[in-house]
């Protein structure tokens, strides 16, 4: 039985700045079936405000409390523990940290910084880690599908480089963190066994969700998916389907099973 749905955004609902075929209709059908939906993303090149605006521009209405990004959890950690963020992130993400404290001990916060992944910026983060700064990773995905349709390096390789150099293990706030998935599940009011995760990343989206206790992991053959991805992870996907339209049909069929 599927009573709630977690949807990845990039690669599932959109490809760059365009909606995937069937995305708007599929979300509408799920909402018509009164299935609670949460939108999950590890994307850290856009603020939450920009993400919501993008979804709405496609015709997908997403309320702020339905959109889960790693930033909110990282900010809560910073506040709770009294740290100032040393940001190594994309400039568009800085607005999500604008109201963080400006004085106190430093914690490194790393996302997909794109062109900001320079030697000087990485070395500055490394030196702070050497001095004992905690390491907060907003994501550690290996790759993402870029605007040219090809795969590009995501934040993960840079997280691992700093971990290797400094000997400091990063605390992960995005997928595949179990805490991230379970926070989204809890907001639906459903048991985790009755929730399905739909993603294009077999490792981070699907295996991560299943390892966290989410009932179904549905892998779509869009976005960053490459042939055979489903055979390279454990747990294996519950289903592998062509796209979000097929995923929506699968969910509706499983609604009362």
GROMACS .gro file of C-alpha atoms in nm:
model
  257
    1UNK     CA    1   0.000   0.000   0.000
    2UNK     CA    2   0.126   0.349  -0.084
    3UNK     CA    3  -0.023   0.635   0.116
    4UNK     CA    4   0.244   0.904   0.068
    5UNK     CA    5   0.499   1.000  -0.197
    6UNK     CA    6   0.842   1.161  -0.190
    7UNK     CA    7   0.943   1.307  -0.527
    8UNK     CA    8   1.292   1.405  -0.631
    9UNK     CA    9   1.287   1.727  -0.832
   10UNK     CA   10   1.582   1.742  -1.071
   11UNK     CA   11   1.579   1.455  -1.317
   12UNK     CA   12   1.230   1.343  -1.216
   13UNK     CA   13   1.007   1.650  -1.236
   14UNK     CA   14   1.236   1.874  -1.435
   15UNK     CA   15   1.531   1.867  -1.672
   16UNK     CA   16   1.721   2.189  -1.627
   17UNK     CA   17   1.467   2.469  -1.658
   18UNK     CA   18   1.195   2.262  -1.828
   19UNK     CA   19   0.935   2.030  -1.677
   20UNK     CA   20   0.965   1.662  -1.764
   21UNK     CA   21   0.688   1.532  -1.991
   22UNK     CA   22   0.397   1.422  -1.775
   23UNK     CA   23   0.531   1.581  -1.455
   24UNK     CA   24   0.250   1.833  -1.407
   25UNK     CA   25  -0.021   1.581  -1.489
   26UNK     CA   26   0.129   1.313  -1.263
   27UNK     CA   27   0.147   1.544  -0.963
   28UNK     CA   28  -0.210   1.653  -1.028
   29UNK     CA   29  -0.330   1.290  -1.040
   30UNK     CA   30  -0.154   1.209  -0.713
   31UNK     CA   31  -0.308   1.513  -0.547
   32UNK     CA   32  -0.652   1.420  -0.684
   33UNK     CA   33  -0.608   1.080  -0.517
   34UNK     CA   34  -0.543   1.269  -0.191
   35UNK     CA   35  -0.192   1.127  -0.159
   36UNK     CA   36   0.035   1.362   0.037
   37UNK     CA   37   0.340   1.464  -0.165
   38UNK     CA   38   0.674   1.596  -0.050
   39UNK     CA   39   0.936   1.732  -0.288
   40UNK     CA   40   1.291   1.634  -0.194
   41UNK     CA   41   1.608   1.765  -0.349
   42UNK     CA   42   1.982   1.773  -0.293
   43UNK     CA   43   2.010   2.062  -0.538
   44UNK     CA   44   2.221   2.332  -0.375
   45UNK     CA   45   2.260   2.571  -0.667
   46UNK     CA   46   1.921   2.730  -0.593
   47UNK     CA   47   1.761   2.871  -0.281
   48UNK     CA   48   1.438   2.718  -0.154
   49UNK     CA   49   1.256   3.028  -0.277
   50UNK     CA   50   1.395   2.976  -0.628
   51UNK     CA   51   1.303   2.607  -0.626
   52UNK     CA   52   0.944   2.677  -0.529
   53UNK     CA   53   0.920   2.948  -0.794
   54UNK     CA   54   1.058   2.705  -1.055
   55UNK     CA   55   0.802   2.438  -0.966
   56UNK     CA   56   0.522   2.691  -0.976
   57UNK     CA   57   0.638   2.815  -1.317
   58UNK     CA   58   0.587   2.459  -1.445
   59UNK     CA   59   0.235   2.451  -1.304
   60UNK     CA   60   0.327   2.243  -0.998
   61UNK     CA   61   0.199   2.411  -0.685
   62UNK     CA   62   0.431   2.332  -0.396
   63UNK     CA   63   0.390   2.487  -0.054
   64UNK     CA   64   0.707   2.575   0.140
   65UNK     CA   65   0.638   2.302   0.397
   66UNK     CA   66   0.618   2.044   0.116
   67UNK     CA   67   0.968   2.117  -0.015
   68UNK     CA   68   1.260   1.957   0.169
   69UNK     CA   69   1.615   2.073   0.108
   70UNK     CA   70   1.927   2.004   0.318
   71UNK     CA   71   1.962   2.370   0.410
   72UNK     CA   72   1.687   2.388   0.673
   73UNK     CA   73   1.835   2.096   0.868
   74UNK     CA   74   2.186   2.240   0.845
   75UNK     CA   75   2.069   2.582   0.961
   76UNK     CA   76   1.887   2.425   1.257
   77UNK     CA   77   2.210   2.246   1.353
   78UNK     CA   78   2.408   2.569   1.332
   79UNK     CA   79   2.160   2.753   1.555
   80UNK     CA   80   2.130   2.471   1.807
   81UNK     CA   81   2.506   2.434   1.840
   82UNK     CA   82   2.600   2.803   1.818
   83UNK     CA   83   2.816   2.798   1.504
   84UNK     CA   84   2.879   3.055   1.232
   85UNK     CA   85   2.867   2.907   0.880
   86UNK     CA   86   3.179   2.927   0.667
   87UNK     CA   87   3.002   2.883   0.335
   88UNK     CA   88   3.142   2.699   0.037
   89UNK     CA   89   2.821   2.708  -0.165
   90UNK     CA   90   2.672   2.847  -0.484
   91UNK     CA   91   2.604   3.223  -0.454
   92UNK     CA   92   2.230   3.168  -0.510
   93UNK     CA   93   2.217   2.961  -0.191
   94UNK     CA   94   2.360   3.230   0.034
   95UNK     CA   95   2.018   3.388   0.094
   96UNK     CA   96   1.910   3.076   0.282
   97UNK     CA   97   2.185   3.144   0.538
   98UNK     CA   98   2.141   3.522   0.554
   99UNK     CA   99   2.000   3.527   0.908
  100UNK     CA  100   2.261   3.296   1.063
  101UNK     CA  101   2.477   3.436   1.341
  102UNK     CA  102   2.787   3.628   1.239
  103UNK     CA  103   3.008   3.575   1.544
  104UNK     CA  104   3.124   3.262   1.720
  105UNK     CA  105   3.302   2.939   1.629
  106UNK     CA  106   3.304   2.838   1.262
  107UNK     CA  107   3.151   2.536   1.094
  108UNK     CA  108   3.223   2.451   0.729
  109UNK     CA  109   2.907   2.425   0.519
  110UNK     CA  110   2.962   2.273   0.175
  111UNK     CA  111   2.716   2.243  -0.113
  112UNK     CA  112   2.754   2.242  -0.490
  113UNK     CA  113   2.966   2.556  -0.516
  114UNK     CA  114   3.025   2.523  -0.893
  115UNK     CA  115   3.294   2.774  -1.000
  116UNK     CA  116   3.363   2.856  -0.635
  117UNK     CA  117   3.542   2.523  -0.596
  118UNK     CA  118   3.878   2.694  -0.640
  119UNK     CA  119   4.202   2.587  -0.476
  120UNK     CA  120   4.198   2.890  -0.248
  121UNK     CA  121   3.841   2.828  -0.131
  122UNK     CA  122   3.897   2.458  -0.077
  123UNK     CA  123   4.222   2.527   0.108
  124UNK     CA  124   4.054   2.786   0.333
  125UNK     CA  125   3.790   2.527   0.425
  126UNK     CA  126   4.063   2.267   0.482
  127UNK     CA  127   4.253   2.496   0.719
  128UNK     CA  128   3.939   2.563   0.923
  129UNK     CA  129   3.879   2.190   0.945
  130UNK     CA  130   4.238   2.148   1.060
  131UNK     CA  131   4.159   2.393   1.338
  132UNK     CA  132   3.870   2.181   1.458
  133UNK     CA  133   3.573   2.325   1.267
  134UNK     CA  134   3.280   2.083   1.222
  135UNK     CA  135   3.209   1.978   0.863
  136UNK     CA  136   2.849   2.003   0.735
  137UNK     CA  137   2.779   1.854   0.391
  138UNK     CA  138   2.452   1.958   0.229
  139UNK     CA  139   2.487   1.669  -0.017
  140UNK     CA  140   2.746   1.418  -0.132
  141UNK     CA  141   2.605   1.308  -0.467
  142UNK     CA  142   2.871   1.196  -0.712
  143UNK     CA  143   2.729   1.356  -1.027
  144UNK     CA  144   2.432   1.548  -1.164
  145UNK     CA  145   2.290   1.596  -1.513
  146UNK     CA  146   2.405   1.937  -1.633
  147UNK     CA  147   2.226   2.179  -1.864
  148UNK     CA  148   2.412   2.037  -2.167
  149UNK     CA  149   2.262   1.694  -2.098
  150UNK     CA  150   2.591   1.544  -1.980
  151UNK     CA  151   2.698   1.441  -1.632
  152UNK     CA  152   2.904   1.684  -1.424
  153UNK     CA  153   3.076   1.659  -1.087
  154UNK     CA  154   2.843   1.719  -0.795
  155UNK     CA  155   2.937   1.810  -0.437
  156UNK     CA  156   3.036   1.458  -0.331
  157UNK     CA  157   3.388   1.451  -0.477
  158UNK     CA  158   3.469   1.780  -0.304
  159UNK     CA  159   3.330   1.655   0.028
  160UNK     CA  160   3.548   1.347  -0.001
  161UNK     CA  161   3.856   1.551  -0.092
  162UNK     CA  162   3.823   1.759   0.224
  163UNK     CA  163   3.749   1.452   0.435
  164UNK     CA  164   4.060   1.282   0.298
  165UNK     CA  165   4.285   1.583   0.348
  166UNK     CA  166   4.160   1.686   0.692
  167UNK     CA  167   4.065   1.352   0.847
  168UNK     CA  168   3.732   1.508   0.944
  169UNK     CA  169   3.415   1.316   0.856
  170UNK     CA  170   3.133   1.532   0.719
  171UNK     CA  171   2.789   1.529   0.878
  172UNK     CA  172   2.541   1.478   0.593
  173UNK     CA  173   2.214   1.673   0.582
  174UNK     CA  174   2.071   1.571   0.243
  175UNK     CA  175   1.999   1.243   0.069
  176UNK     CA  176   2.089   0.964   0.142
  177UNK     CA  177   2.078   1.066   0.509
  178UNK     CA  178   1.809   0.865   0.688
  179UNK     CA  179   1.723   1.169   0.899
  180UNK     CA  180   1.646   1.367   0.584
  181UNK     CA  181   1.411   1.103   0.444
  182UNK     CA  182   1.241   1.036   0.776
  183UNK     CA  183   1.178   1.406   0.842
  184UNK     CA  184   0.995   1.427   0.509
  185UNK     CA  185   0.802   1.107   0.583
  186UNK     CA  186   0.700   1.230   0.928
  187UNK     CA  187   0.554   1.547   0.778
  188UNK     CA  188   0.312   1.338   0.568
  189UNK     CA  189   0.159   1.170   0.871
  190UNK     CA  190   0.218   0.830   0.707
  191UNK     CA  191   0.414   0.532   0.831
  192UNK     CA  192   0.743   0.504   0.645
  193UNK     CA  193   0.645   0.158   0.516
  194UNK     CA  194   0.348   0.318   0.336
  195UNK     CA  195   0.556   0.581   0.153
  196UNK     CA  196   0.725   0.562  -0.188
  197UNK     CA  197   1.032   0.755  -0.301
  198UNK     CA  198   1.069   0.837  -0.671
  199UNK     CA  199   1.416   0.932  -0.792
  200UNK     CA  200   1.664   0.918  -1.079
  201UNK     CA  201   1.966   0.843  -0.859
  202UNK     CA  202   1.974   0.471  -0.773
  203UNK     CA  203   2.222   0.523  -0.489
  204UNK     CA  204   2.120   0.847  -0.320
  205UNK     CA  205   1.745   0.858  -0.391
  206UNK     CA  206   1.632   0.497  -0.405
  207UNK     CA  207   1.876   0.285  -0.202
  208UNK     CA  208   1.904   0.569   0.048
  209UNK     CA  209   1.527   0.585   0.099
  210UNK     CA  210   1.490   0.208   0.127
  211UNK     CA  211   1.775   0.192   0.380
  212UNK     CA  212   1.594   0.457   0.584
  213UNK     CA  213   1.283   0.238   0.600
  214UNK     CA  214   1.078   0.394   0.321
  215UNK     CA  215   0.848   0.125   0.184
  216UNK     CA  216   0.903   0.160  -0.190
  217UNK     CA  217   1.191   0.296  -0.396
  218UNK     CA  218   1.100   0.374  -0.758
  219UNK     CA  219   1.382   0.446  -1.002
  220UNK     CA  220   1.302   0.642  -1.318
  221UNK     CA  221   1.505   0.613  -1.638
  222UNK     CA  222   1.537   0.989  -1.676
  223UNK     CA  223   1.779   1.255  -1.548
  224UNK     CA  224   2.111   1.110  -1.436
  225UNK     CA  225   1.996   0.749  -1.474
  226UNK     CA  226   2.227   0.529  -1.678
  227UNK     CA  227   2.155   0.175  -1.797
  228UNK     CA  228   2.234  -0.079  -1.527
  229UNK     CA  229   2.226   0.165  -1.234
  230UNK     CA  230   1.959  -0.048  -1.067
  231UNK     CA  231   2.202  -0.342  -1.049
  232UNK     CA  232   2.478  -0.147  -0.878
  233UNK     CA  233   2.307  -0.064  -0.547
  234UNK     CA  234   2.167  -0.235  -0.242
  235UNK     CA  235   1.887  -0.238  -0.155
  236UNK     CA  236   1.771  -0.268  -0.516
  237UNK     CA  237   1.480  -0.054  -0.640
  238UNK     CA  238   1.128  -0.181  -0.580
  239UNK     CA  239   1.049  -0.086  -0.940
  240UNK     CA  240   1.229   0.064  -1.239
  241UNK     CA  241   1.003   0.266  -1.470
  242UNK     CA  242   1.046   0.491  -1.771
  243UNK     CA  243   0.954   0.828  -1.624
  244UNK     CA  244   0.743   1.024  -1.377
  245UNK     CA  245   0.428   0.940  -1.572
  246UNK     CA  246   0.494   0.567  -1.533
  247UNK     CA  247   0.589   0.618  -1.169
  248UNK     CA  248   0.258   0.793  -1.105
  249UNK     CA  249   0.066   0.505  -1.264
  250UNK     CA  250   0.259   0.253  -1.053
  251UNK     CA  251   0.183   0.445  -0.734
  252UNK     CA  252  -0.187   0.470  -0.810
  253UNK     CA  253  -0.202   0.095  -0.883
  254UNK     CA  254  -0.032   0.025  -0.552
  255UNK     CA  255  -0.256   0.270  -0.365
  256UNK     CA  256  -0.477   0.002  -0.211
  257UNK     CA  257  -0.248  -0.303  -0.223
   0.00000   0.00000   0.00000
